[in-house]
Amino acid sequence: MDKTIVIENLTKTYKNNRGIQDIYLEVERGDIFGFLGPNGAGKTTAMKIMVGLMKPDKGDVKINGYSVLNEYEKAMKNVGCIIESVIPYPYMTAFENMKVCGRFYEEVNNSRIDECLELVGLFKYKNEKTKNFSLGMKQRLGIAMAILSNPQVLILDEPLNGLDVEGMVEMRNLILKMAREYKTTFFISSHLIHDIELTCNKVGILYNGRLLDVDSTDNILKNYSSLENYYLSEVDTNVGV
Amino acid sequence: MSVFKAAYINELYKISKRKKIMAASILSILAVVGAAVIVYCLNNMVGIRATGSSEFSLLVLSVLSYTLIPLFTAFVCIDIFSGEFTEQTIRLTLTRPVSRAKVFSAKVLAAASFIMANLLFIMILSTIFSFIINGTSFNLFKIFLSYILEFFPLFVFSLVVILICNITRGTTSAFMLSVLVFILFNGLEIIFPYYKSFFFTSTFDWYRLFLGSYINYYKILRCFLILSGYSIMLFGLGYYLFDKKDM
């Protein structure tokens, strides 16, 4: 199989001794990988390193075979992402925000921007300044920005944050459609375990900065009644160790 | 190159979208108009000849290059660095397929473009008012040369502010520290007059070296080398901090 994301011995320790330690992970093309873990487990740290917002103490991340540390532009060429909450330029309209992001891609034009805004239900607000947007609207805009260049890889940190139920379902369907039709690879972190169960075909559990286990959702659901039970069981087993 | 161009256009676009650019333009106009009114009154009502033909533009430059222009420069640099760090909008740029070296260079170039545009705007305004006040022919080349040369020390100041933005955490602290450094360097020039030439603020009027009847090439070269040295060191250090920053 084609390995789209390879995380090798990724380590980052903060001054308070928290962080992530020796994470090794491979995600294949077309996978929807769910990154599960409690608050402070290190999910966002790992994802920030994956998209170059942070430098690791040790290790590397390769996306489509390119190192994020040494070949950043090539690695990020086909990547879209949302890290933590989406914060657009407040003094610009939704369209202008998209335009600023779109300038980095030759294939993105005004009609593609309109198409993405339509897809996330923001087309009618495209000329409104984003300082007036609600949390959910900003999140939708972030999703539109992430899919703007038709990326092969989407790294989404808590993508459902602030979305209403309708928005969550739409987002889930969009993820499933992109993975099915375009073989887009997803790396999603969330603490909404039910959504991970419904969306992801592979799950990794991060706890106290360590990756406890990686398994396919089908496999997990053969042995456990729900993803929640699997998660609790893995955490219990490893906390005791 | 296309990626760098995109980053540069984005930075200019962001600067143009901020309200500060309008405030800078209005204040520049007011400053030039105010100076013109004062000079006109002195020339025609009090009977004191305040400035000659080309001198009005140079008078405006000598006053604004120590006051409004560095202030606007600091505002813009703080907006494009500290402002984006604080608002976390920097992530929108840094998660695109563009290296930090290109983002940093694009931001510095955008700041430089703003300084040049601001200087040219004030030059055009002051030249128009020179014409209104004196109505005689004036040395356009001398005015143009002075404004172009003033770009260099202001660019060094912008790199100082950019370095401060990459050290401090917020916009207010960056602004306060920038003002403090500007005042401190000006103060040090007075306290240590023998070492004056080593402080970049002493070069804010280096264009005068080109205007006299005797041109001191040695002094010009020294100023140029000092400013170049400052630029290289500040750019390098600023980039180093920007590249290391966890966002």
Short mmCIF file of C-alpha atoms in Angstrom, two decimals:
data_model
loop_
_atom_site.label_atom_id
_atom_site.label_comp_id
_atom_site.label_asym_id
_atom_site.label_seq_id
_atom_site.Cartn_x
_atom_site.Cartn_y
_atom_site.Cartn_z
CA MET A 1 0.00 0.00 0.00
CA ASP A 2 0.97 3.60 -0.62
CA LYS A 3 2.12 5.24 2.61
CA THR A 4 0.91 8.84 2.54
CA ILE A 5 1.87 9.90 6.05
CA VAL A 6 4.83 8.43 7.92
CA ILE A 7 5.60 9.69 11.41
CA GLU A 8 8.99 8.51 12.65
CA ASN A 9 10.02 8.60 16.32
CA LEU A 10 8.40 11.96 16.82
CA THR A 11 9.34 13.55 20.13
CA LYS A 12 8.61 16.99 21.50
CA THR A 13 8.94 17.87 25.18
CA TYR A 14 7.71 21.14 26.64
CA LYS A 15 9.23 22.91 29.62
CA ASN A 16 6.59 21.32 31.88
CA ASN A 17 7.82 17.88 30.70
CA ARG A 18 4.60 17.19 28.80
CA GLY A 19 4.50 16.58 25.07
CA ILE A 20 4.85 13.54 22.85
CA GLN A 21 7.37 10.74 22.92
CA ASP A 22 8.62 8.42 20.18
CA ILE A 23 5.49 8.33 18.09
CA TYR A 24 5.71 6.03 15.10
CA LEU A 25 2.77 5.88 12.75
CA GLU A 26 1.93 5.13 9.13
CA VAL A 27 -1.22 6.19 7.32
CA GLU A 28 -2.01 4.77 3.93
CA ARG A 29 -3.58 6.50 0.95
CA GLY A 30 -7.35 6.80 1.23
CA ASP A 31 -7.34 6.04 4.97
CA ILE A 32 -9.44 8.07 7.37
CA PHE A 33 -7.26 7.93 10.44
CA GLY A 34 -8.78 8.92 13.77
CA PHE A 35 -6.39 10.24 16.42
CA LEU A 36 -8.02 9.72 19.79
CA GLY A 37 -6.91 10.92 23.15
CA PRO A 38 -7.92 12.98 26.16
CA ASN A 39 -7.17 16.69 26.48
CA GLY A 40 -3.46 17.30 26.86
CA ALA A 41 -2.49 13.92 25.42
CA GLY A 42 -0.40 15.58 22.71
CA LYS A 43 -2.71 15.30 19.68
CA THR A 44 -2.42 18.96 18.71
CA THR A 45 1.34 18.95 19.33
CA ALA A 46 1.77 16.03 16.93
CA MET A 47 -0.47 17.69 14.34
CA LYS A 48 1.31 21.04 14.65
CA ILE A 49 4.59 19.29 13.93
CA MET A 50 2.98 17.50 10.98
CA VAL A 51 2.06 20.81 9.34
CA GLY A 52 5.26 22.63 10.27
CA LEU A 53 3.90 24.97 12.93
CA MET A 54 6.28 23.40 15.44
CA LYS A 55 9.70 21.83 15.27
CA PRO A 56 10.18 18.43 16.96
CA ASP A 57 13.04 17.68 19.34
CA LYS A 58 13.54 14.41 17.52
CA GLY A 59 12.03 12.50 14.63
CA ASP A 60 10.43 13.50 11.37
CA VAL A 61 7.15 13.45 9.46
CA LYS A 62 6.99 12.47 5.81
CA ILE A 63 3.98 13.37 3.71
CA ASN A 64 3.84 11.82 0.24
CA GLY A 65 7.48 10.87 0.76
CA TYR A 66 8.69 14.40 1.52
CA SER A 67 10.08 15.42 4.89
CA VAL A 68 8.16 18.23 6.58
CA LEU A 69 11.43 19.38 8.17
CA ASN A 70 13.62 19.43 5.07
CA GLU A 71 11.26 19.66 2.07
CA TYR A 72 8.42 21.65 3.53
CA GLU A 73 6.99 23.13 0.33
CA LYS A 74 6.90 19.77 -1.45
CA ALA A 75 5.47 18.03 1.61
CA MET A 76 2.68 20.60 2.03
CA LYS A 77 1.85 20.99 -1.66
CA ASN A 78 -1.03 18.54 -1.42
CA VAL A 79 -2.03 19.08 2.19
CA GLY A 80 -4.94 20.98 3.66
CA CYS A 81 -5.34 21.44 7.38
CA ILE A 82 -7.20 22.87 10.33
CA ILE A 83 -5.20 23.20 13.53
CA GLU A 84 -7.07 24.04 16.73
CA SER A 85 -9.73 26.67 16.15
CA VAL A 86 -9.92 28.44 12.80
CA ILE A 87 -8.92 32.09 13.03
CA PRO A 88 -9.40 33.92 9.73
CA TYR A 89 -8.24 37.51 9.10
CA PRO A 90 -11.05 39.42 10.87
CA TYR A 91 -10.70 42.54 8.71
CA MET A 92 -11.30 40.58 5.49
CA THR A 93 -14.40 38.99 4.01
CA ALA A 94 -14.77 35.23 3.69
CA PHE A 95 -13.98 35.48 -0.02
CA GLU A 96 -10.88 37.61 0.60
CA ASN A 97 -9.66 35.12 3.22
CA MET A 98 -10.07 32.33 0.70
CA LYS A 99 -8.31 34.40 -1.95
CA VAL A 100 -5.31 34.94 0.33
CA CYS A 101 -5.05 31.16 0.86
CA GLY A 102 -5.71 30.39 -2.80
CA ARG A 103 -2.81 32.50 -4.11
CA PHE A 104 -0.40 29.71 -3.18
CA TYR A 105 -2.02 27.30 -5.62
CA GLU A 106 -1.97 27.80 -9.38
CA GLU A 107 -5.13 25.78 -9.93
CA VAL A 108 -7.30 27.81 -7.54
CA ASN A 109 -9.41 30.52 -9.15
CA ASN A 110 -12.48 32.54 -8.10
CA SER A 111 -14.94 29.88 -9.24
CA ARG A 112 -13.14 27.25 -7.14
CA ILE A 113 -13.36 29.59 -4.14
CA ASP A 114 -17.11 30.03 -4.74
CA GLU A 115 -17.49 26.27 -5.12
CA CYS A 116 -15.80 25.62 -1.75
CA LEU A 117 -17.84 28.31 -0.01
CA GLU A 118 -21.01 26.78 -1.50
CA LEU A 119 -19.94 23.34 -0.30
CA VAL A 120 -19.66 24.49 3.32
CA GLY A 121 -22.79 26.64 3.15
CA LEU A 122 -21.08 30.02 3.36
CA PHE A 123 -21.62 31.27 -0.18
CA LYS A 124 -24.30 33.77 0.83
CA TYR A 125 -21.92 35.23 3.45
CA LYS A 126 -18.92 35.44 1.12
CA ASN A 127 -18.78 39.25 1.19
CA GLU A 128 -19.21 39.55 4.96
CA LYS A 129 -16.23 40.35 7.15
CA THR A 130 -15.26 37.32 9.22
CA LYS A 131 -15.09 39.33 12.45
CA ASN A 132 -18.89 38.99 12.48
CA PHE A 133 -18.81 35.20 12.00
CA SER A 134 -19.89 32.75 14.69
CA LEU A 135 -17.58 29.95 15.85
CA GLY A 136 -19.38 27.47 13.59
CA MET A 137 -19.13 29.77 10.57
CA LYS A 138 -15.41 30.23 11.16
CA GLN A 139 -15.03 26.46 11.38
CA ARG A 140 -16.90 26.06 8.09
CA LEU A 141 -14.64 28.67 6.53
CA GLY A 142 -11.62 26.74 7.84
CA ILE A 143 -12.93 23.59 6.17
CA ALA A 144 -13.42 25.52 2.90
CA MET A 145 -9.84 26.81 3.15
CA ALA A 146 -8.53 23.30 3.85
CA ILE A 147 -10.20 21.72 0.80
CA LEU A 148 -9.56 24.71 -1.48
CA SER A 149 -6.67 23.16 -3.42
CA ASN A 150 -8.26 19.70 -3.69
CA PRO A 151 -5.54 18.27 -1.43
CA GLN A 152 -4.59 14.60 -1.32
CA VAL A 153 -4.11 14.81 2.45
CA LEU A 154 -6.28 16.56 5.03
CA ILE A 155 -5.02 17.01 8.58
CA LEU A 156 -7.91 18.12 10.74
CA ASP A 157 -7.59 18.92 14.42
CA GLU A 158 -11.03 18.86 16.03
CA PRO A 159 -12.80 19.71 12.75
CA LEU A 160 -16.26 19.46 14.30
CA ASN A 161 -15.59 22.13 16.93
CA GLY A 162 -18.42 24.64 17.05
CA LEU A 163 -20.46 22.93 14.33
CA ASP A 164 -24.17 22.30 14.83
CA VAL A 165 -25.61 18.80 14.35
CA GLU A 166 -26.41 19.52 10.71
CA GLY A 167 -22.88 20.80 10.17
CA MET A 168 -21.39 17.72 11.82
CA VAL A 169 -23.35 15.38 9.57
CA GLU A 170 -22.45 17.41 6.47
CA MET A 171 -18.78 17.36 7.48
CA ARG A 172 -18.84 13.62 8.08
CA ASN A 173 -20.44 13.01 4.68
CA LEU A 174 -17.92 15.29 3.00
CA ILE A 175 -15.02 13.35 4.56
CA LEU A 176 -16.46 10.00 3.52
CA LYS A 177 -17.16 11.25 0.00
CA MET A 178 -13.65 12.66 -0.48
CA ALA A 179 -12.02 9.47 0.82
CA ARG A 180 -14.22 7.29 -1.38
CA GLU A 181 -14.18 9.30 -4.60
CA TYR A 182 -10.80 11.04 -4.58
CA LYS A 183 -8.83 8.69 -2.32
CA THR A 184 -8.12 11.66 -0.04
CA THR A 185 -6.22 10.66 3.09
CA PHE A 186 -7.55 12.06 6.36
CA PHE A 187 -5.78 12.46 9.67
CA ILE A 188 -8.42 13.58 12.15
CA SER A 189 -8.12 14.26 15.84
CA SER A 190 -11.20 14.44 17.96
CA HIS A 191 -12.46 13.70 21.41
CA LEU A 192 -15.92 12.98 19.95
CA ILE A 193 -15.45 9.22 19.98
CA HIS A 194 -18.80 8.49 18.36
CA ASP A 195 -17.91 10.58 15.34
CA ILE A 196 -14.55 8.89 15.01
CA GLU A 197 -16.33 5.53 15.07
CA LEU A 198 -18.71 6.61 12.31
CA THR A 199 -16.08 8.26 10.13
CA CYS A 200 -12.67 6.63 10.53
CA ASN A 201 -11.47 3.27 9.22
CA LYS A 202 -8.33 3.31 11.37
CA VAL A 203 -7.84 4.55 14.91
CA GLY A 204 -4.80 5.43 17.01
CA ILE A 205 -4.91 6.18 20.72
CA LEU A 206 -2.59 8.75 22.20
CA TYR A 207 -2.29 8.90 25.95
CA ASN A 208 0.19 10.93 28.00
CA GLY A 209 2.18 11.65 24.88
CA ARG A 210 2.56 8.01 23.89
CA LEU A 211 0.82 6.14 21.11
CA LEU A 212 -0.83 3.20 22.84
CA ASP A 213 -2.27 1.31 19.91
CA VAL A 214 -3.29 1.56 16.25
CA ASP A 215 -5.95 -0.68 14.77
CA SER A 216 -8.66 -0.70 12.13
CA THR A 217 -12.15 0.27 13.22
CA ASP A 218 -13.56 -2.99 11.81
CA ASN A 219 -11.11 -5.02 13.86
CA ILE A 220 -11.85 -3.06 17.00
CA LEU A 221 -15.60 -3.45 16.60
CA LYS A 222 -15.17 -7.22 16.19
CA ASN A 223 -13.66 -7.41 19.68
CA TYR A 224 -15.44 -4.57 21.45
CA SER A 225 -19.04 -3.39 21.47
CA SER A 226 -17.99 0.18 20.74
CA LEU A 227 -14.94 2.34 20.15
CA GLU A 228 -15.52 3.87 23.55
CA ASN A 229 -15.07 0.50 25.27
CA TYR A 230 -11.91 -0.16 23.28
CA TYR A 231 -10.54 3.26 24.19
CA LEU A 232 -11.27 2.82 27.90
CA SER A 233 -9.83 -0.68 27.88
CA GLU A 234 -6.60 0.46 26.16
CA VAL A 235 -6.20 3.37 28.55
CA ASP A 236 -6.85 1.16 31.60
CA THR A 237 -4.35 -1.44 30.45
CA ASN A 238 -1.63 1.09 29.76
CA VAL A 239 -2.19 3.29 32.80
CA GLY A 240 -1.55 0.29 34.98
CA VAL A 241 1.75 -0.43 33.22
CA MET B 1 9.45 32.21 -7.23
CA SER B 2 5.68 32.04 -7.81
CA VAL B 3 5.22 31.00 -4.18
CA PHE B 4 7.29 33.94 -2.96
CA LYS B 5 5.32 36.26 -5.25
CA ALA B 6 2.06 34.92 -3.81
CA ALA B 7 3.34 35.46 -0.25
CA TYR B 8 4.48 39.00 -1.11
CA ILE B 9 1.18 39.93 -2.79
CA ASN B 10 -0.69 38.54 0.22
CA GLU B 11 1.36 40.67 2.61
CA LEU B 12 0.73 43.81 0.57
CA TYR B 13 -2.96 42.90 0.35
CA LYS B 14 -3.16 42.49 4.12
CA ILE B 15 -1.43 45.82 4.72
CA SER B 16 -3.81 47.55 2.31
CA LYS B 17 -6.83 46.04 4.07
CA ARG B 18 -5.86 47.41 7.48
CA LYS B 19 -7.33 50.72 8.54
CA LYS B 20 -3.89 51.95 9.67
CA ILE B 21 -2.88 52.53 6.07
CA MET B 22 -5.69 55.07 5.70
CA ALA B 23 -4.76 56.68 9.03
CA ALA B 24 -1.11 56.89 7.89
CA SER B 25 -2.15 58.59 4.62
CA ILE B 26 -4.43 61.09 6.37
CA LEU B 27 -1.84 61.93 9.03
CA SER B 28 0.85 62.34 6.37
CA ILE B 29 -1.37 64.77 4.45
CA LEU B 30 -2.20 66.68 7.62
CA ALA B 31 1.47 66.89 8.62
CA VAL B 32 2.54 68.20 5.22
CA VAL B 33 -0.40 70.65 5.01
CA GLY B 34 0.32 71.84 8.57
CA ALA B 35 3.99 72.40 7.78
CA ALA B 36 3.06 74.18 4.54
CA VAL B 37 0.67 76.55 6.35
CA ILE B 38 3.30 77.39 9.00
CA VAL B 39 6.00 78.00 6.38
CA TYR B 40 3.63 80.07 4.21
CA CYS B 41 2.66 82.24 7.21
CA LEU B 42 6.30 82.74 8.20
CA ASN B 43 7.31 83.59 4.64
CA ASN B 44 4.44 85.90 3.76
CA MET B 45 3.01 87.30 6.99
CA VAL B 46 5.85 87.42 9.52
CA GLY B 47 8.51 88.19 6.97
CA ILE B 48 10.86 85.39 7.98
CA ARG B 49 12.10 83.29 5.09
CA ALA B 50 11.60 79.83 6.59
CA THR B 51 12.55 77.73 3.56
CA GLY B 52 13.65 78.17 -0.01
CA SER B 53 12.49 76.38 -3.13
CA SER B 54 13.57 72.74 -2.65
CA GLU B 55 14.03 73.18 1.05
CA PHE B 56 10.39 72.77 2.02
CA SER B 57 10.40 69.12 0.90
CA LEU B 58 13.68 68.55 2.74
CA LEU B 59 12.34 70.30 5.85
CA VAL B 60 9.31 67.98 5.80
CA LEU B 61 11.59 64.98 5.34
CA SER B 62 13.88 65.99 8.20
CA VAL B 63 10.92 66.39 10.58
CA LEU B 64 8.85 63.38 9.49
CA SER B 65 11.81 60.99 9.23
CA TYR B 66 12.24 61.26 13.01
CA THR B 67 8.54 61.26 13.87
CA LEU B 68 5.64 60.05 11.74
CA ILE B 69 7.44 57.85 9.22
CA PRO B 70 9.20 55.65 11.84
CA LEU B 71 5.92 55.53 13.75
CA PHE B 72 3.96 54.27 10.72
CA THR B 73 6.79 51.88 9.90
CA ALA B 74 6.64 50.46 13.43
CA PHE B 75 2.84 50.09 13.19
CA VAL B 76 3.02 48.19 9.92
CA CYS B 77 5.86 45.91 11.03
CA ILE B 78 4.07 45.15 14.30
CA ASP B 79 0.85 44.40 12.39
CA ILE B 80 2.47 41.97 9.98
CA PHE B 81 4.47 40.15 12.65
CA SER B 82 3.26 40.57 16.25
CA GLY B 83 -0.33 41.22 15.13
CA GLU B 84 -0.43 37.93 13.29
CA PHE B 85 1.33 36.04 16.10
CA THR B 86 -1.17 37.37 18.65
CA GLU B 87 -4.27 36.79 16.50
CA GLN B 88 -2.78 33.44 15.36
CA THR B 89 -3.68 34.30 11.78
CA ILE B 90 -0.04 33.57 10.92
CA ARG B 91 -1.08 29.90 10.83
CA LEU B 92 -3.14 30.53 7.70
CA THR B 93 0.06 31.42 5.87
CA LEU B 94 2.45 28.99 7.52
CA THR B 95 0.30 25.94 6.78
CA ARG B 96 0.44 26.65 3.04
CA PRO B 97 3.17 25.24 0.75
CA VAL B 98 5.54 28.09 1.44
CA SER B 99 8.73 27.92 3.50
CA ARG B 100 9.27 30.17 6.50
CA ALA B 101 12.24 31.76 4.75
CA LYS B 102 9.93 32.91 1.95
CA VAL B 103 7.22 34.07 4.35
CA PHE B 104 9.74 36.09 6.36
CA SER B 105 11.33 37.58 3.24
CA ALA B 106 7.91 38.43 1.80
CA LYS B 107 6.93 40.20 5.02
CA VAL B 108 10.19 42.16 5.13
CA LEU B 109 9.81 43.11 1.47
CA ALA B 110 6.22 44.21 2.11
CA ALA B 111 7.40 46.40 5.01
CA ALA B 112 10.12 47.85 2.74
CA SER B 113 7.52 48.52 0.03
CA PHE B 114 5.35 50.33 2.56
CA ILE B 115 8.29 52.54 3.65
CA MET B 116 9.10 53.39 0.04
CA ALA B 117 5.46 54.10 -0.82
CA ASN B 118 5.09 56.27 2.28
CA LEU B 119 8.24 58.24 1.43
CA LEU B 120 7.17 58.74 -2.19
CA PHE B 121 3.70 59.82 -1.09
CA ILE B 122 5.14 62.43 1.28
CA MET B 123 7.66 63.51 -1.37
CA ILE B 124 4.93 64.13 -3.96
CA LEU B 125 2.77 65.97 -1.43
CA SER B 126 5.60 68.14 -0.15
CA THR B 127 6.78 68.91 -3.69
CA ILE B 128 3.28 70.07 -4.64
CA PHE B 129 3.19 72.30 -1.56
CA SER B 130 6.71 73.54 -2.31
CA PHE B 131 5.39 74.69 -5.64
CA ILE B 132 2.37 76.37 -4.03
CA ILE B 133 4.47 78.15 -1.39
CA ASN B 134 7.41 79.24 -3.48
CA GLY B 135 6.05 78.97 -6.98
CA THR B 136 9.55 78.91 -8.35
CA SER B 137 11.52 76.18 -9.96
CA PHE B 138 13.13 73.73 -7.56
CA ASN B 139 15.67 70.97 -7.73
CA LEU B 140 13.54 67.87 -8.20
CA PHE B 141 16.56 65.58 -8.42
CA LYS B 142 17.82 66.78 -5.04
CA ILE B 143 14.41 66.11 -3.47
CA PHE B 144 14.04 62.72 -5.13
CA LEU B 145 17.55 61.64 -4.12
CA SER B 146 17.00 62.67 -0.50
CA TYR B 147 13.74 60.73 -0.19
CA ILE B 148 15.18 57.65 -1.87
CA LEU B 149 18.25 57.71 0.39
CA GLU B 150 16.08 58.07 3.48
CA PHE B 151 14.65 54.66 2.69
CA PHE B 152 17.82 52.86 3.82
CA PRO B 153 17.94 53.96 7.51
CA LEU B 154 14.17 53.55 7.78
CA PHE B 155 14.50 50.02 6.41
CA VAL B 156 17.08 49.27 9.10
CA PHE B 157 14.65 50.63 11.70
CA SER B 158 11.91 48.35 10.32
CA LEU B 159 14.29 45.38 10.74
CA VAL B 160 14.88 46.44 14.35
CA VAL B 161 11.10 46.46 14.93
CA ILE B 162 10.75 43.07 13.18
CA LEU B 163 13.45 41.63 15.44
CA ILE B 164 11.64 43.02 18.50
CA CYS B 165 8.35 41.50 17.23
CA ASN B 166 10.02 38.10 17.09
CA ILE B 167 11.34 38.46 20.64
CA THR B 168 8.27 39.88 22.40
CA ARG B 169 4.90 38.20 22.75
CA GLY B 170 2.30 40.93 22.23
CA THR B 171 1.72 43.94 20.01
CA THR B 172 1.79 46.45 22.88
CA SER B 173 5.11 45.22 24.25
CA ALA B 174 6.57 45.20 20.74
CA PHE B 175 5.45 48.77 20.17
CA MET B 176 6.68 50.02 23.54
CA LEU B 177 10.05 48.33 23.12
CA SER B 178 10.43 49.70 19.58
CA VAL B 179 9.76 53.24 20.80
CA LEU B 180 12.16 52.71 23.70
CA VAL B 181 14.93 51.44 21.39
CA PHE B 182 14.40 54.42 19.06
CA ILE B 183 14.61 56.90 21.94
CA LEU B 184 17.52 55.03 23.54
CA PHE B 185 19.60 55.05 20.35
CA ASN B 186 18.91 58.77 19.89
CA GLY B 187 19.87 59.38 23.53
CA LEU B 188 23.06 57.32 23.23
CA GLU B 189 24.11 59.49 20.28
CA ILE B 190 24.09 62.48 22.65
CA ILE B 191 25.77 60.67 25.56
CA PHE B 192 28.48 59.08 23.39
CA PRO B 193 29.05 61.53 20.53
CA TYR B 194 32.34 59.84 19.55
CA TYR B 195 30.48 56.61 18.79
CA LYS B 196 27.54 58.35 17.15
CA SER B 197 28.22 56.90 13.73
CA PHE B 198 27.71 53.36 15.05
CA PHE B 199 24.09 54.04 15.97
CA PHE B 200 21.70 53.55 13.06
CA THR B 201 19.55 56.49 14.19
CA SER B 202 22.45 58.86 13.42
CA THR B 203 22.07 57.96 9.74
CA PHE B 204 18.48 59.22 9.54
CA ASP B 205 19.81 62.42 7.95
CA TRP B 206 22.57 60.83 5.88
CA TYR B 207 20.96 62.14 2.69
CA ARG B 208 22.46 65.54 3.65
CA LEU B 209 25.90 64.08 2.85
CA PHE B 210 24.85 64.03 -0.80
CA LEU B 211 23.42 67.55 -0.92
CA GLY B 212 26.31 69.84 -0.01
CA SER B 213 28.79 71.37 -2.44
CA TYR B 214 31.51 69.13 -1.01
CA ILE B 215 30.68 65.43 -0.99
CA ASN B 216 32.52 63.35 1.61
CA TYR B 217 32.69 59.98 -0.12
CA TYR B 218 34.52 58.36 2.79
CA LYS B 219 31.69 59.28 5.19
CA ILE B 220 29.05 58.12 2.71
CA LEU B 221 30.80 54.78 2.32
CA ARG B 222 31.09 54.42 6.10
CA CYS B 223 27.37 55.14 6.58
CA PHE B 224 26.48 52.76 3.77
CA LEU B 225 28.58 49.97 5.25
CA ILE B 226 27.17 50.52 8.74
CA LEU B 227 23.61 50.42 7.42
CA SER B 228 24.38 47.34 5.32
CA GLY B 229 25.93 45.63 8.34
CA TYR B 230 22.88 46.42 10.45
CA SER B 231 20.56 45.14 7.68
CA ILE B 232 22.36 41.83 7.26
CA MET B 233 22.65 41.16 11.00
CA LEU B 234 19.07 42.18 11.81
CA PHE B 235 17.61 40.24 8.88
CA GLY B 236 19.59 37.14 9.84
CA LEU B 237 18.71 37.32 13.51
CA GLY B 238 15.04 38.12 12.78
CA TYR B 239 14.77 35.17 10.41
CA TYR B 240 16.50 32.85 12.89
CA LEU B 241 13.93 33.70 15.59
CA PHE B 242 11.01 33.53 13.14
CA ASP B 243 12.11 30.12 11.90
CA LYS B 244 12.51 28.73 15.43
CA LYS B 245 9.17 30.05 16.65
CA ASP B 246 6.52 27.51 17.61
CA MET B 247 3.14 28.79 16.46
#
